[in-house]
């Protein structure tokens, strides 16, 4: 039991972070290749795309219910944990989690048909620890008295932490003038994991007198993989971090649909997958049990340690097992409604949700995205992340020749590290070559570049089909047309009318059948 408690508390103390993806960055639409990682249907401008290791993308996300200044107090030369202040800042259900991602490589190539083929490789570390306020109160305050004859449901606790690498092959294809769909299959290699199975249930009840406790739990197992390899007590850490037997698969899917020239809706579902953990497995299991603890007989204290061992500590003995297991990635869904205010201005409303340990974590955002010429795109957003108040975020993408740089943050006003409960930050630089004679869409910054789709390159001018050179807002730019010979056409038309009139008179017959 001490090993389980120590591991959970160690992870919780380190991971004051949250794995929610930047909504401000998402509102850049298809301005960068990296936006395709959030929605596989987004097709960026360009023909060939290249991202180099680390340089092309780093993402860090932080979210905790209380800040450093709300959890710790400095007294003279000591820093103390301020439990009452922490409890005062908690809500009913809380989380401590993190997401750090590094882009190792990405390649993309757009066909003449407008179809985008891509390959990506990313290194990812993600963790989530979910807990209830009443559990903290019970453990760190006078829980027996405070919760007399009340059930403390520990089943709402959750833990998942993983270090893994993903390799993805993707395709984004225009189906027609309005719909673009995207799909990416990912091969996963896991390096380390600690998790609860997701169906753990436990209940504590202070029954009757304050010193009596009823407890029940089922499926209480802490599963780990790779810990001894990281400690370098077994195996070879170098070969383990290249390839090993912990493998899995995941899918990302997305879609973009242009309702009309004013409205577009987008949606995506990413990280739907799992990892089978097979190497360096060690799990700590509490047997399913129900027991009642009513204290120690104070009249017989000859061997208090043995008495506690028999009456209480023995209930928390763990069994070590080494069986392989499967863990699921926390899947994330996004949906955006976009109003195209002008050819260069979009207004976003976005809703997202992340499924973690059988709990939904919701996020909301709204913002304005503005395009300045061909080189600069910026967005300002108001976001509402789980267990946080509203934040103001911003994102920019700048392109100079083939080089493209981007930066995004979900908290940009009055940011202070000691007072921060959450932030989301990402930046990177990559390369985009060529333009593939792409269609400059009539308004949306996020509309797919369907340059090869049927019907997009032609228009009708004075009843005659003509080729479109490019589009500027609602206008189509065509080649200069030959001047029409209006005089000759008018003369010909008048001659046809006269001929028809003469033919009509010559063909008219009288009553007796003669002309």
Short mmCIF file of C-alpha atoms in Angstrom, two decimals:
data_model
loop_
_atom_site.label_atom_id
_atom_site.label_comp_id
_atom_site.label_asym_id
_atom_site.label_seq_id
_atom_site.Cartn_x
_atom_site.Cartn_y
_atom_site.Cartn_z
CA UNK A 1 0.00 0.00 0.00
CA UNK A 2 2.87 2.37 0.80
CA UNK A 3 4.23 1.84 -2.73
CA UNK A 4 0.85 2.71 -4.27
CA UNK A 5 0.44 5.83 -2.15
CA UNK A 6 3.99 7.00 -2.77
CA UNK A 7 3.71 6.52 -6.53
CA UNK A 8 0.39 8.38 -6.81
CA UNK A 9 1.54 11.27 -4.62
CA UNK A 10 4.83 11.52 -6.52
CA UNK A 11 3.03 11.74 -9.86
CA UNK A 12 0.50 14.20 -8.48
CA UNK A 13 3.22 16.48 -7.13
CA UNK A 14 5.07 16.51 -10.44
CA UNK A 15 2.15 16.77 -12.81
CA UNK A 16 0.44 20.04 -11.92
CA UNK A 17 -0.57 20.17 -15.55
CA UNK A 18 -3.46 19.43 -17.88
CA UNK A 19 -3.76 17.85 -21.27
CA UNK A 20 -6.11 20.14 -23.13
CA UNK A 21 -5.07 21.33 -26.55
CA UNK A 22 -4.78 25.06 -27.33
CA UNK A 23 -8.02 26.49 -28.68
CA UNK A 24 -6.25 29.70 -29.69
CA UNK A 25 -3.98 27.68 -31.96
CA UNK A 26 -6.92 25.76 -33.39
CA UNK A 27 -8.53 29.05 -34.42
CA UNK A 28 -5.69 29.64 -36.90
CA UNK A 29 -7.55 27.20 -39.15
CA UNK A 30 -5.38 25.82 -41.94
CA UNK A 31 -2.69 28.49 -41.56
CA UNK A 32 -0.02 25.91 -40.61
CA UNK A 33 0.66 22.25 -41.31
CA UNK A 34 0.59 21.61 -37.55
CA UNK A 35 -3.13 22.46 -37.45
CA UNK A 36 -3.65 19.25 -39.40
CA UNK A 37 -2.60 17.36 -36.25
CA UNK A 38 -5.71 18.71 -34.48
CA UNK A 39 -8.06 18.22 -37.45
CA UNK A 40 -6.79 15.84 -40.18
CA UNK A 41 -9.15 17.39 -42.76
CA UNK A 42 -7.41 20.79 -42.72
CA UNK A 43 -5.25 21.27 -45.83
CA UNK A 44 -2.63 24.04 -45.54
CA UNK A 45 -1.52 26.29 -48.38
CA UNK A 46 1.47 24.90 -50.25
CA UNK A 47 2.55 21.84 -52.18
CA UNK A 48 5.38 20.26 -50.15
CA UNK A 49 5.75 20.49 -46.36
CA UNK A 50 8.73 19.69 -44.13
CA UNK A 51 9.20 19.83 -40.36
CA UNK A 52 12.56 19.16 -38.70
CA UNK A 53 13.03 17.54 -35.25
CA UNK A 54 12.04 19.75 -32.29
CA UNK A 55 12.33 22.91 -34.39
CA UNK A 56 8.98 22.27 -36.07
CA UNK A 57 6.89 22.09 -32.93
CA UNK A 58 6.92 22.07 -29.11
CA UNK A 59 3.72 22.06 -27.06
CA UNK A 60 3.32 22.31 -23.27
CA UNK A 61 0.02 22.56 -21.40
CA UNK A 62 -0.56 23.23 -17.68
CA UNK A 63 -3.76 23.08 -15.65
CA UNK A 64 -4.25 22.71 -11.91
CA UNK A 65 -7.09 23.77 -9.65
CA UNK A 66 -4.80 25.82 -7.40
CA UNK A 67 -1.66 27.86 -8.10
CA UNK A 68 1.67 27.68 -6.32
CA UNK A 69 0.79 30.69 -4.15
CA UNK A 70 -2.53 29.06 -3.25
CA UNK A 71 -0.90 25.81 -2.18
CA UNK A 72 2.23 26.87 -0.35
CA UNK A 73 3.05 29.38 2.38
CA UNK A 74 6.52 30.73 3.19
CA UNK A 75 7.37 31.11 6.86
CA UNK A 76 10.83 32.55 7.53
CA UNK A 77 13.13 30.11 5.71
CA UNK A 78 10.60 27.29 5.30
CA UNK A 79 8.01 26.61 2.62
CA UNK A 80 4.95 24.83 3.98
CA UNK A 81 2.01 23.13 2.30
CA UNK A 82 -1.10 25.15 3.16
CA UNK A 83 -3.77 22.41 3.33
CA UNK A 84 -6.71 24.67 4.37
CA UNK A 85 -5.94 27.06 1.52
CA UNK A 86 -5.70 24.18 -0.96
CA UNK A 87 -9.02 22.72 0.18
CA UNK A 88 -10.61 26.16 -0.06
CA UNK A 89 -9.68 26.35 -3.74
CA UNK A 90 -10.90 22.88 -4.71
CA UNK A 91 -14.19 22.11 -6.42
CA UNK A 92 -16.17 18.87 -6.17
CA UNK A 93 -14.07 17.03 -8.78
CA UNK A 94 -10.50 18.10 -9.56
CA UNK A 95 -7.55 17.07 -11.68
CA UNK A 96 -3.81 17.43 -11.89
CA UNK A 97 -2.45 16.58 -15.34
CA UNK A 98 0.02 17.36 -18.11
CA UNK A 99 0.65 17.18 -21.82
CA UNK A 100 4.03 17.78 -23.45
CA UNK A 101 4.58 17.08 -27.15
CA UNK A 102 7.58 17.43 -29.46
CA UNK A 103 7.37 17.08 -33.23
CA UNK A 104 10.18 14.79 -34.41
CA UNK A 105 9.41 14.99 -38.12
CA UNK A 106 6.62 15.75 -40.54
CA UNK A 107 6.36 15.46 -44.31
CA UNK A 108 3.46 16.42 -46.53
CA UNK A 109 2.77 16.45 -50.25
CA UNK A 110 -0.29 17.80 -52.02
CA UNK A 111 -1.35 16.14 -55.27
CA UNK A 112 -2.77 18.05 -58.24
CA UNK A 113 -6.19 16.76 -57.25
CA UNK A 114 -5.90 18.66 -53.96
CA UNK A 115 -5.38 15.49 -51.87
CA UNK A 116 -2.83 15.89 -49.06
CA UNK A 117 -0.63 12.91 -48.09
CA UNK A 118 1.34 13.22 -44.86
CA UNK A 119 3.67 11.48 -42.42
CA UNK A 120 4.22 12.62 -38.83
CA UNK A 121 6.32 11.46 -35.86
CA UNK A 122 5.78 12.91 -32.39
CA UNK A 123 7.17 12.29 -28.89
CA UNK A 124 4.48 12.63 -26.23
CA UNK A 125 4.23 12.61 -22.43
CA UNK A 126 0.73 12.76 -20.96
CA UNK A 127 -0.65 12.30 -17.47
CA UNK A 128 -3.91 12.87 -15.60
CA UNK A 129 -4.68 12.48 -11.91
CA UNK A 130 -8.35 12.96 -10.98
CA UNK A 131 -9.60 13.22 -7.40
CA UNK A 132 -12.51 14.55 -5.34
CA UNK A 133 -12.43 17.35 -2.79
CA UNK A 134 -13.99 15.18 -0.11
CA UNK A 135 -11.16 12.64 -0.41
CA UNK A 136 -8.59 15.37 0.29
CA UNK A 137 -10.66 16.60 3.21
CA UNK A 138 -10.95 13.10 4.61
CA UNK A 139 -7.23 12.36 4.35
CA UNK A 140 -5.75 15.70 5.45
CA UNK A 141 -8.32 16.89 8.00
CA UNK A 142 -10.34 15.27 10.79
CA UNK A 143 -12.09 13.10 8.25
CA UNK A 144 -13.78 10.65 10.62
CA UNK A 145 -15.63 13.40 12.47
CA UNK A 146 -16.27 15.63 9.47
CA UNK A 147 -17.83 12.83 7.42
CA UNK A 148 -19.60 10.89 10.14
CA UNK A 149 -22.08 8.41 8.58
CA UNK A 150 -21.23 9.68 5.06
CA UNK A 151 -19.84 7.68 2.14
CA UNK A 152 -16.56 8.90 0.65
CA UNK A 153 -16.54 7.55 -2.90
CA UNK A 154 -12.94 6.99 -3.93
CA UNK A 155 -14.23 5.49 -7.18
CA UNK A 156 -14.04 9.01 -8.65
CA UNK A 157 -10.26 8.86 -8.45
CA UNK A 158 -8.39 8.25 -11.71
CA UNK A 159 -4.78 8.01 -12.83
CA UNK A 160 -3.15 7.59 -16.21
CA UNK A 161 0.40 8.62 -17.17
CA UNK A 162 2.25 7.57 -20.32
CA UNK A 163 5.38 8.30 -22.32
CA UNK A 164 5.09 7.14 -25.92
CA UNK A 165 5.98 7.89 -29.52
CA UNK A 166 3.59 7.97 -32.49
CA UNK A 167 4.14 7.49 -36.21
CA UNK A 168 1.21 8.55 -38.38
CA UNK A 169 0.23 8.26 -42.05
CA UNK A 170 -2.55 10.62 -43.07
CA UNK A 171 -4.70 11.64 -46.00
CA UNK A 172 -6.97 14.66 -46.44
CA UNK A 173 -9.18 14.66 -49.52
CA UNK A 174 -11.83 16.98 -50.98
CA UNK A 175 -14.99 14.95 -51.56
CA UNK A 176 -16.76 17.76 -53.42
CA UNK A 177 -16.87 21.57 -53.50
CA UNK A 178 -18.11 21.70 -49.89
CA UNK A 179 -16.83 18.65 -47.99
CA UNK A 180 -13.26 17.66 -47.09
CA UNK A 181 -12.47 14.62 -44.94
CA UNK A 182 -9.24 13.52 -43.27
CA UNK A 183 -7.96 10.31 -41.71
CA UNK A 184 -4.69 9.42 -39.98
CA UNK A 185 -3.62 6.00 -38.73
CA UNK A 186 -0.97 5.97 -36.01
CA UNK A 187 1.44 3.29 -34.81
CA UNK A 188 2.35 3.76 -31.15
CA UNK A 189 5.41 2.67 -29.18
CA UNK A 190 5.13 2.93 -25.39
CA UNK A 191 8.07 3.56 -23.06
CA UNK A 192 6.53 4.03 -19.62
CA UNK A 193 3.10 3.89 -18.00
CA UNK A 194 1.35 4.11 -14.63
CA UNK A 195 -2.41 3.80 -14.53
CA UNK A 196 -5.48 2.60 -12.71
CA UNK A 197 -7.72 0.28 -14.75
CA UNK A 198 -10.60 2.77 -14.93
CA UNK A 199 -13.16 0.59 -13.13
CA UNK A 200 -11.73 0.95 -9.63
CA UNK A 201 -14.45 1.40 -7.00
CA UNK A 202 -13.90 2.17 -3.32
CA UNK A 203 -16.01 3.57 -0.48
CA UNK A 204 -15.15 4.71 3.05
CA UNK A 205 -17.75 5.36 5.73
CA UNK A 206 -17.25 6.65 9.28
CA UNK A 207 -19.90 4.53 10.94
CA UNK A 208 -21.46 5.27 14.31
CA UNK A 209 -18.71 6.53 16.57
CA UNK A 210 -16.00 8.65 15.01
CA UNK A 211 -13.36 5.93 15.42
CA UNK A 212 -15.26 3.27 13.42
CA UNK A 213 -14.65 2.88 9.69
CA UNK A 214 -16.37 0.71 7.10
CA UNK A 215 -14.40 0.26 3.88
CA UNK A 216 -14.97 -1.54 0.60
CA UNK A 217 -13.00 -1.62 -2.65
CA UNK A 218 -12.86 -3.54 -5.93
CA UNK A 219 -10.41 -3.61 -8.85
CA UNK A 220 -7.89 -1.52 -6.90
CA UNK A 221 -4.77 -2.05 -9.02
CA UNK A 222 -1.91 0.27 -9.84
CA UNK A 223 -0.36 -0.92 -13.11
CA UNK A 224 3.15 0.11 -14.15
CA UNK A 225 5.45 -0.55 -17.08
CA UNK A 226 9.04 0.54 -17.70
CA UNK A 227 9.79 2.02 -14.26
CA UNK A 228 12.74 -0.29 -13.56
CA UNK A 229 14.14 0.40 -17.04
CA UNK A 230 14.03 4.15 -16.41
CA UNK A 231 15.86 3.51 -13.13
CA UNK A 232 18.38 1.48 -15.16
CA UNK A 233 18.07 -1.40 -12.70
CA UNK A 234 17.04 -3.77 -15.51
CA UNK A 235 17.31 -3.77 -19.28
CA UNK A 236 18.91 -1.20 -21.59
CA UNK A 237 17.29 2.21 -21.53
CA UNK A 238 18.80 3.23 -24.89
CA UNK A 239 17.40 0.31 -26.88
CA UNK A 240 14.11 0.55 -24.96
CA UNK A 241 13.63 4.16 -26.11
CA UNK A 242 14.21 3.17 -29.74
CA UNK A 243 11.83 0.22 -30.07
CA UNK A 244 10.27 -2.34 -27.74
CA UNK A 245 7.27 -4.64 -27.39
CA UNK A 246 4.88 -2.02 -25.97
CA UNK A 247 2.95 -1.21 -29.13
CA UNK A 248 -0.50 0.02 -30.09
CA UNK A 249 -2.61 1.84 -32.66
CA UNK A 250 -4.73 4.97 -32.84
CA UNK A 251 -6.89 6.89 -35.32
CA UNK A 252 -7.51 10.58 -35.97
CA UNK A 253 -10.51 11.58 -38.10
CA UNK A 254 -11.80 14.98 -39.16
CA UNK A 255 -14.14 16.81 -41.49
CA UNK A 256 -14.73 20.30 -42.85
CA UNK A 257 -18.06 21.24 -44.43
CA UNK A 258 -18.83 24.57 -46.10
CA UNK A 259 -22.52 25.21 -45.61
CA UNK A 260 -22.38 28.29 -47.87
CA UNK A 261 -20.16 31.30 -48.47
CA UNK A 262 -20.84 32.55 -44.94
CA UNK A 263 -20.70 29.47 -42.70
CA UNK A 264 -18.40 26.48 -42.24
CA UNK A 265 -18.46 23.72 -39.63
CA UNK A 266 -15.47 21.57 -38.68
CA UNK A 267 -15.11 18.58 -36.41
CA UNK A 268 -12.46 16.08 -35.39
CA UNK A 269 -11.88 13.12 -33.09
CA UNK A 270 -8.24 12.38 -32.29
CA UNK A 271 -6.28 9.82 -30.25
CA UNK A 272 -8.82 7.01 -30.46
CA UNK A 273 -6.50 4.14 -29.62
CA UNK A 274 -4.57 2.04 -27.13
CA UNK A 275 -1.18 0.67 -26.15
CA UNK A 276 -0.54 -2.95 -25.13
CA UNK A 277 2.03 -2.89 -22.31
CA UNK A 278 4.11 -6.07 -22.25
CA UNK A 279 7.61 -5.16 -21.05
CA UNK A 280 8.87 -4.61 -17.49
CA UNK A 281 5.35 -4.98 -16.04
CA UNK A 282 4.70 -4.70 -12.32
CA UNK A 283 1.23 -4.18 -10.89
CA UNK A 284 0.21 -3.69 -7.27
CA UNK A 285 -3.21 -5.10 -6.43
CA UNK A 286 -5.41 -4.82 -3.35
CA UNK A 287 -7.70 -7.84 -3.12
CA UNK A 288 -11.42 -7.06 -3.34
CA UNK A 289 -12.55 -6.73 0.25
CA UNK A 290 -14.97 -5.26 2.78
CA UNK A 291 -13.93 -4.66 6.38
CA UNK A 292 -14.82 -2.75 9.54
CA UNK A 293 -12.19 -1.08 11.71
CA UNK A 294 -13.32 -0.06 15.19
CA UNK A 295 -10.02 0.95 16.71
CA UNK A 296 -7.55 -0.69 19.11
CA UNK A 297 -8.23 -2.12 22.55
CA UNK A 298 -6.36 0.35 24.79
CA UNK A 299 -6.38 -2.14 27.71
CA UNK A 300 -4.06 -4.47 25.84
CA UNK A 301 -1.10 -2.50 24.46
CA UNK A 302 1.61 -5.09 25.03
CA UNK A 303 2.22 -5.34 21.28
CA UNK A 304 0.58 -2.32 19.67
CA UNK A 305 2.49 -2.76 16.41
CA UNK A 306 1.32 -6.36 15.98
CA UNK A 307 -2.22 -5.37 16.94
CA UNK A 308 -2.33 -2.67 14.25
CA UNK A 309 -0.78 -5.07 11.76
CA UNK A 310 -3.49 -7.67 12.41
CA UNK A 311 -6.44 -5.27 12.59
CA UNK A 312 -5.67 -2.63 9.98
CA UNK A 313 -2.42 -2.82 8.03
CA UNK A 314 -3.08 -6.37 6.82
CA UNK A 315 -6.11 -5.06 4.94
CA UNK A 316 -3.81 -2.99 2.74
CA UNK A 317 -1.32 -5.69 1.76
CA UNK A 318 -0.71 -5.67 -1.99
CA UNK A 319 -0.07 -8.53 -4.34
CA UNK A 320 2.52 -8.00 -7.06
CA UNK A 321 1.60 -9.30 -10.52
CA UNK A 322 3.39 -9.18 -13.86
CA UNK A 323 0.61 -9.66 -16.40
CA UNK A 324 0.48 -7.56 -19.60
CA UNK A 325 -2.32 -5.00 -19.81
CA UNK A 326 -3.90 -2.47 -22.18
CA UNK A 327 -4.35 1.27 -21.60
CA UNK A 328 -6.45 3.59 -23.74
CA UNK A 329 -5.39 7.04 -24.83
CA UNK A 330 -7.61 9.91 -23.63
CA UNK A 331 -9.57 10.66 -26.81
CA UNK A 332 -10.32 14.30 -27.64
CA UNK A 333 -13.13 15.73 -29.78
CA UNK A 334 -13.44 19.24 -31.26
CA UNK A 335 -16.22 21.03 -33.07
CA UNK A 336 -16.17 24.57 -34.52
CA UNK A 337 -18.77 26.80 -36.11
CA UNK A 338 -17.18 29.50 -38.29
CA UNK A 339 -18.76 32.67 -39.61
CA UNK A 340 -16.90 34.24 -42.54
CA UNK A 341 -17.41 37.91 -41.81
CA UNK A 342 -15.22 38.98 -44.73
CA UNK A 343 -12.70 37.39 -47.11
CA UNK A 344 -9.98 37.80 -44.50
CA UNK A 345 -11.91 37.69 -41.21
CA UNK A 346 -13.42 34.63 -39.53
CA UNK A 347 -15.35 34.36 -36.26
CA UNK A 348 -15.05 31.04 -34.37
CA UNK A 349 -17.13 29.28 -31.73
CA UNK A 350 -15.50 26.04 -30.54
CA UNK A 351 -16.44 23.24 -28.14
CA UNK A 352 -14.07 20.44 -27.13
CA UNK A 353 -14.15 17.44 -24.83
CA UNK A 354 -11.56 14.98 -23.56
CA UNK A 355 -12.49 11.53 -22.27
CA UNK A 356 -10.24 10.73 -19.28
CA UNK A 357 -10.75 7.74 -16.98
CA UNK A 358 -14.48 7.59 -17.83
CA UNK A 359 -14.97 11.30 -17.22
CA UNK A 360 -15.65 14.07 -19.76
CA UNK A 361 -13.55 17.22 -19.44
CA UNK A 362 -15.15 20.06 -21.41
CA UNK A 363 -13.59 23.20 -22.90
CA UNK A 364 -15.11 26.16 -24.74
CA UNK A 365 -13.74 28.98 -26.84
CA UNK A 366 -14.66 31.85 -29.14
CA UNK A 367 -12.45 34.11 -31.17
CA UNK A 368 -11.66 36.20 -34.23
CA UNK A 369 -9.07 35.24 -36.83
CA UNK A 370 -7.67 37.88 -39.18
CA UNK A 371 -5.48 37.43 -42.24
CA UNK A 372 -3.15 40.30 -43.17
CA UNK A 373 -1.95 39.85 -46.73
CA UNK A 374 -0.33 36.52 -47.60
CA UNK A 375 2.31 36.51 -44.85
CA UNK A 376 0.52 37.02 -41.52
CA UNK A 377 -2.44 35.38 -39.78
CA UNK A 378 -3.46 36.15 -36.20
CA UNK A 379 -6.23 35.16 -33.80
CA UNK A 380 -7.55 36.44 -30.47
CA UNK A 381 -9.65 34.04 -28.40
CA UNK A 382 -11.51 33.78 -25.11
CA UNK A 383 -11.24 30.24 -23.72
CA UNK A 384 -12.80 28.31 -20.84
CA UNK A 385 -10.72 25.26 -19.92
CA UNK A 386 -11.78 22.62 -17.36
CA UNK A 387 -11.84 23.88 -13.75
CA UNK A 388 -10.63 27.33 -14.86
CA UNK A 389 -12.13 30.79 -15.26
CA UNK A 390 -12.15 32.52 -18.65
CA UNK A 391 -8.75 33.28 -20.21
CA UNK A 392 -7.69 35.43 -23.16
CA UNK A 393 -5.41 33.73 -25.68
CA UNK A 394 -3.68 34.64 -28.93
CA UNK A 395 -1.97 32.90 -31.85
CA UNK A 396 0.05 34.07 -34.86
CA UNK A 397 1.45 32.47 -37.99
CA UNK A 398 4.03 34.30 -40.10
CA UNK A 399 5.32 33.18 -43.49
CA UNK A 400 8.39 34.48 -45.29
CA UNK A 401 9.22 32.56 -48.45
CA UNK A 402 9.14 28.83 -47.62
CA UNK A 403 9.71 29.44 -43.89
CA UNK A 404 6.69 29.54 -41.61
CA UNK A 405 6.73 30.32 -37.89
CA UNK A 406 3.87 30.09 -35.41
CA UNK A 407 3.23 30.76 -31.74
CA UNK A 408 0.12 30.34 -29.61
CA UNK A 409 -0.82 30.79 -25.95
CA UNK A 410 -4.13 30.45 -24.14
CA UNK A 411 -3.28 32.91 -21.36
CA UNK A 412 -1.62 36.18 -22.36
CA UNK A 413 -3.05 38.78 -19.93
CA UNK A 414 -1.61 39.32 -16.43
CA UNK A 415 0.27 36.02 -16.57
CA UNK A 416 2.37 35.22 -13.49
CA UNK A 417 4.02 31.84 -12.91
CA UNK A 418 3.45 31.69 -9.10
CA UNK A 419 -0.22 32.67 -9.57
CA UNK A 420 -0.90 30.65 -12.71
CA UNK A 421 -3.29 27.71 -12.51
CA UNK A 422 -3.17 26.92 -16.20
CA UNK A 423 -1.48 27.84 -19.45
CA UNK A 424 -1.10 26.41 -22.92
CA UNK A 425 1.87 27.33 -25.08
CA UNK A 426 3.19 26.08 -28.40
CA UNK A 427 5.62 27.32 -31.00
CA UNK A 428 7.54 26.05 -34.00
CA UNK A 429 9.05 26.70 -37.41
CA UNK A 430 8.59 24.59 -40.52
CA UNK A 431 8.79 24.83 -44.30
CA UNK A 432 6.09 25.01 -46.99
CA UNK A 433 7.13 25.05 -50.66
CA UNK A 434 5.05 25.91 -53.75
CA UNK A 435 1.44 26.97 -54.02
CA UNK A 436 0.07 24.34 -56.42
CA UNK A 437 -2.01 27.08 -58.14
CA UNK A 438 -4.40 26.86 -55.25
CA UNK A 439 -7.82 28.35 -55.14
CA UNK A 440 -7.94 31.44 -52.97
CA UNK A 441 -11.23 30.78 -51.32
CA UNK A 442 -13.94 33.36 -51.37
CA UNK A 443 -13.91 33.89 -47.62
CA UNK A 444 -12.84 31.17 -45.20
CA UNK A 445 -9.35 30.91 -43.81
CA UNK A 446 -10.01 27.27 -42.98
CA UNK A 447 -11.62 26.07 -46.15
CA UNK A 448 -9.82 23.28 -47.93
CA UNK A 449 -7.82 24.11 -51.03
CA UNK A 450 -9.72 21.98 -53.55
CA UNK A 451 -7.82 23.27 -56.56
CA UNK A 452 -8.26 20.10 -58.52
CA UNK A 453 -11.92 19.48 -57.81
CA UNK A 454 -14.25 19.48 -60.75
CA UNK A 455 -16.00 22.75 -61.51
CA UNK A 456 -13.75 25.00 -59.43
CA UNK A 457 -11.51 26.20 -62.28
CA UNK A 458 -14.28 27.22 -64.67
CA UNK A 459 -16.92 29.92 -64.75
CA UNK A 460 -19.47 31.17 -67.25
CA UNK A 461 -19.03 34.62 -68.81
CA UNK A 462 -21.76 35.88 -71.20
CA UNK A 463 -22.93 32.33 -71.81
CA UNK A 464 -19.46 31.03 -72.56
CA UNK A 465 -17.28 28.84 -70.31
CA UNK A 466 -14.02 30.54 -69.33
CA UNK A 467 -11.07 29.48 -67.16
CA UNK A 468 -10.64 31.14 -63.74
CA UNK A 469 -7.15 32.50 -63.04
CA UNK A 470 -7.79 33.14 -59.34
CA UNK A 471 -10.42 34.33 -56.86
CA UNK A 472 -10.49 37.54 -54.85
CA UNK A 473 -13.22 37.46 -52.25
CA UNK A 474 -16.52 36.99 -54.07
CA UNK A 475 -14.96 37.85 -57.45
CA UNK A 476 -13.48 35.52 -60.06
CA UNK A 477 -10.50 36.79 -62.07
CA UNK A 478 -10.50 35.59 -65.71
CA UNK A 479 -8.33 36.25 -68.75
CA UNK A 480 -9.06 39.30 -70.87
CA UNK A 481 -11.70 38.37 -73.43
CA UNK A 482 -11.77 39.32 -77.11
CA UNK A 483 -13.93 42.29 -77.98
CA UNK A 484 -17.28 41.23 -79.36
CA UNK A 485 -18.24 42.37 -82.91
CA UNK A 486 -21.53 43.93 -81.85
CA UNK A 487 -22.16 45.74 -85.23
CA UNK A 488 -21.87 42.61 -87.38
CA UNK A 489 -23.96 40.59 -84.97
CA UNK A 490 -26.65 43.31 -85.00
CA UNK A 491 -26.67 43.44 -88.82
CA UNK A 492 -26.91 39.71 -89.03
CA UNK A 493 -29.75 39.66 -86.53
CA UNK A 494 -31.68 42.37 -88.46
CA UNK A 495 -31.15 40.44 -91.71
CA UNK A 496 -32.54 37.31 -90.13
CA UNK A 497 -35.62 39.22 -88.99
CA UNK A 498 -36.25 40.67 -92.47
CA UNK A 499 -35.80 37.29 -94.10
CA UNK A 500 -38.23 35.75 -91.69
CA UNK A 501 -40.74 38.51 -92.41
CA UNK A 502 -40.47 38.05 -96.21
CA UNK A 503 -40.80 34.32 -95.86
CA UNK A 504 -43.89 34.85 -93.76
CA UNK A 505 -45.56 37.07 -96.43
CA UNK A 506 -44.62 34.84 -99.37
CA UNK A 507 -46.01 31.83 -97.61
CA UNK A 508 -49.40 33.43 -96.80
CA UNK A 509 -52.43 32.01 -98.73
CA UNK A 510 -55.87 33.48 -99.43
CA UNK A 511 -59.24 31.85 -98.83
CA UNK A 512 -59.33 29.93 -102.10
CA UNK A 513 -55.86 28.51 -101.61
CA UNK A 514 -53.98 30.90 -103.99
CA UNK A 515 -51.14 33.20 -102.89
#
